[in-house]
mmCIF file of C-alpha atoms in Angstrom:
data_model
loop_
_atom_site.group_PDB
_atom_site.id
_atom_site.type_symbol
_atom_site.label_atom_id
_atom_site.label_comp_id
_atom_site.label_asym_id
_atom_site.label_seq_id
_atom_site.Cartn_x
_atom_site.Cartn_y
_atom_site.Cartn_z
ATOM 1 C CA MET A 18 164.334 63.641 114.737
ATOM 2 C CA HIS A 19 167.282 65.140 112.857
ATOM 3 C CA GLY A 20 165.008 66.123 109.937
ATOM 4 C CA MET A 21 162.596 67.883 112.247
ATOM 5 C CA ILE A 22 165.400 69.973 113.750
ATOM 6 C CA LEU A 23 166.569 70.964 110.268
ATOM 7 C CA ALA A 24 163.047 71.980 109.272
ATOM 8 C CA LEU A 25 162.576 73.935 112.484
ATOM 9 C CA THR A 26 165.808 75.892 112.023
ATOM 10 C CA ALA A 27 164.782 76.712 108.454
ATOM 11 C CA ALA A 28 161.424 77.953 109.743
ATOM 12 C CA VAL A 29 163.204 80.172 112.280
ATOM 13 C CA ALA A 30 165.482 81.563 109.557
ATOM 14 C CA ALA A 31 162.466 82.272 107.333
ATOM 15 C CA ALA A 32 160.675 83.972 110.234
ATOM 16 C CA LEU A 33 163.705 86.196 110.843
ATOM 17 C CA LEU A 34 163.737 87.213 107.181
ATOM 18 C CA VAL A 35 160.022 88.036 107.311
ATOM 19 C CA CYS A 36 160.528 90.124 110.471
ATOM 20 C CA ARG A 37 163.401 91.959 108.819
ATOM 21 C CA LEU A 38 161.226 92.663 105.789
ATOM 22 C CA ALA A 39 158.409 93.942 108.011
ATOM 23 C CA LEU A 40 160.722 96.252 109.956
ATOM 24 C CA ARG A 41 162.205 97.605 106.750
ATOM 25 C CA GLU A 42 158.699 98.177 105.351
ATOM 26 C CA ARG A 43 157.694 100.056 108.490
ATOM 27 C CA ARG A 44 160.748 102.286 108.223
ATOM 28 C CA SER A 45 160.370 102.870 104.472
ATOM 29 C CA PRO A 46 156.876 102.211 103.061
ATOM 30 C CA GLY A 47 156.945 100.476 99.685
ATOM 31 C CA SER A 48 160.271 98.753 100.273
ATOM 32 C CA ALA A 49 158.647 95.337 100.684
ATOM 33 C CA ARG A 50 157.001 95.632 97.288
ATOM 34 C CA ARG A 51 160.360 96.458 95.716
ATOM 35 C CA THR A 52 162.082 93.641 97.605
ATOM 36 C CA LEU A 53 159.493 91.071 96.544
ATOM 37 C CA ALA A 54 159.388 92.236 92.915
ATOM 38 C CA PHE A 55 161.212 89.057 91.888
ATOM 39 C CA VAL A 56 157.909 87.137 91.930
ATOM 40 C CA HIS A 57 157.104 88.794 88.590
ATOM 41 C CA ASP A 58 160.500 88.004 87.027
ATOM 42 C CA ARG A 59 160.486 84.681 85.147
ATOM 43 C CA ARG A 60 164.268 84.438 84.954
ATOM 44 C CA ALA A 61 164.664 84.948 88.703
ATOM 45 C CA LEU A 62 161.935 82.417 89.482
ATOM 46 C CA THR A 63 163.524 79.876 87.143
ATOM 47 C CA ALA A 64 166.927 80.347 88.782
ATOM 48 C CA GLY A 65 165.383 79.976 92.235
ATOM 49 C CA LEU A 66 163.446 76.872 91.216
ATOM 50 C CA CYS A 67 166.541 75.242 89.722
ATOM 51 C CA ALA A 68 168.641 76.045 92.786
ATOM 52 C CA GLY A 69 165.930 74.785 95.127
ATOM 53 C CA LEU A 70 165.468 71.532 93.201
ATOM 54 C CA LEU A 71 169.204 70.845 93.023
ATOM 55 C CA LEU A 72 169.654 71.543 96.718
ATOM 56 C CA ALA A 73 166.590 69.439 97.550
ATOM 57 C CA ALA A 74 167.936 66.464 95.596
ATOM 58 C CA PHE A 75 171.347 66.715 97.213
ATOM 59 C CA GLY A 76 169.985 67.526 100.670
ATOM 60 C CA TRP A 77 167.507 64.636 100.613
ATOM 61 C CA ARG A 78 170.373 62.179 100.143
ATOM 62 C CA VAL A 79 172.563 63.774 102.791
ATOM 63 C CA ALA A 80 170.158 64.921 105.499
ATOM 64 C CA GLY A 81 166.751 63.479 104.640
ATOM 65 C CA PRO A 82 163.444 65.274 104.315
ATOM 66 C CA GLY A 83 164.382 68.028 106.773
ATOM 67 C CA ALA A 84 166.650 69.506 104.128
ATOM 68 C CA LEU A 85 163.671 70.301 101.905
ATOM 69 C CA ALA A 86 162.780 73.339 103.999
ATOM 70 C CA TRP A 87 166.315 74.688 103.615
ATOM 71 C CA ALA A 88 166.231 73.988 99.880
ATOM 72 C CA ALA A 89 162.986 75.937 99.539
ATOM 73 C CA LEU A 90 164.403 78.843 101.547
ATOM 74 C CA ALA A 91 167.591 78.843 99.464
ATOM 75 C CA GLY A 92 165.539 78.800 96.260
ATOM 76 C CA ILE A 93 163.593 81.851 97.399
ATOM 77 C CA LEU A 94 166.799 83.684 98.314
ATOM 78 C CA VAL A 95 168.381 82.825 94.948
ATOM 79 C CA ALA A 96 165.287 84.104 93.150
ATOM 80 C CA GLY A 97 165.451 87.323 95.151
ATOM 81 C CA LEU A 98 169.118 87.821 94.346
ATOM 82 C CA GLY A 99 168.616 86.933 90.695
ATOM 83 C CA SER A 100 166.051 89.632 90.143
ATOM 84 C CA GLY A 101 167.153 92.967 88.733
ATOM 85 C CA ALA A 102 164.340 94.786 90.532
ATOM 86 C CA GLY A 103 164.783 96.125 94.022
ATOM 87 C CA ASN A 104 168.430 95.278 94.516
ATOM 88 C CA GLY A 105 169.974 98.611 93.616
ATOM 89 C CA GLY A 106 171.008 97.375 90.178
ATOM 90 C CA GLY A 107 170.550 100.721 88.482
ATOM 91 C CA PRO A 108 169.252 104.233 88.755
ATOM 92 C CA ALA A 109 165.641 104.936 89.512
ATOM 93 C CA PRO A 110 163.415 105.534 86.487
ATOM 94 C CA GLY A 111 163.847 109.112 85.337
ATOM 95 C CA ALA A 112 167.080 109.605 87.293
ATOM 96 C CA ARG A 113 169.884 111.433 85.584
ATOM 97 C CA ALA A 114 173.499 110.415 85.965
ATOM 98 C CA ARG A 115 175.727 112.989 87.630
ATOM 99 C CA GLY A 116 177.764 115.006 85.193
ATOM 100 C CA THR A 117 175.339 114.646 82.287
ATOM 101 C CA GLY A 118 172.855 117.089 80.895
ATOM 102 C CA PRO A 119 173.048 120.837 80.509
ATOM 103 C CA GLU A 120 173.077 121.714 84.208
ATOM 104 C CA GLY A 121 175.598 119.076 85.251
ATOM 105 C CA SER A 122 177.902 118.953 82.280
ATOM 106 C CA ARG A 123 181.599 119.013 83.025
ATOM 107 C CA ASN A 124 182.287 120.604 79.656
ATOM 108 C CA GLN A 125 180.610 123.901 80.512
ATOM 109 C CA GLU A 126 182.768 126.942 80.067
#
């Protein structure tokens, strides 16, 4: 019974994240694609898989099979955080830093 409650709460948390993603996509088209760009990043997927497996091993001993859903959700979140794409890690392609270039140079006289 305890495992089923854990799995159900993880499903509710995952559903909330999906709803949040859908609302953000509706407000700003293309944002979901940028948010889910981590699925193409091997390093992010490896980090998420490692985190999920470690949490699953520990959670299985502590809470039983219900912890597997939380471990999977945590692995997905770690993969999303580990990705450089879509998390505001740098300027957009083609963007110019403020204060550089001929029109924005601070050294103009």
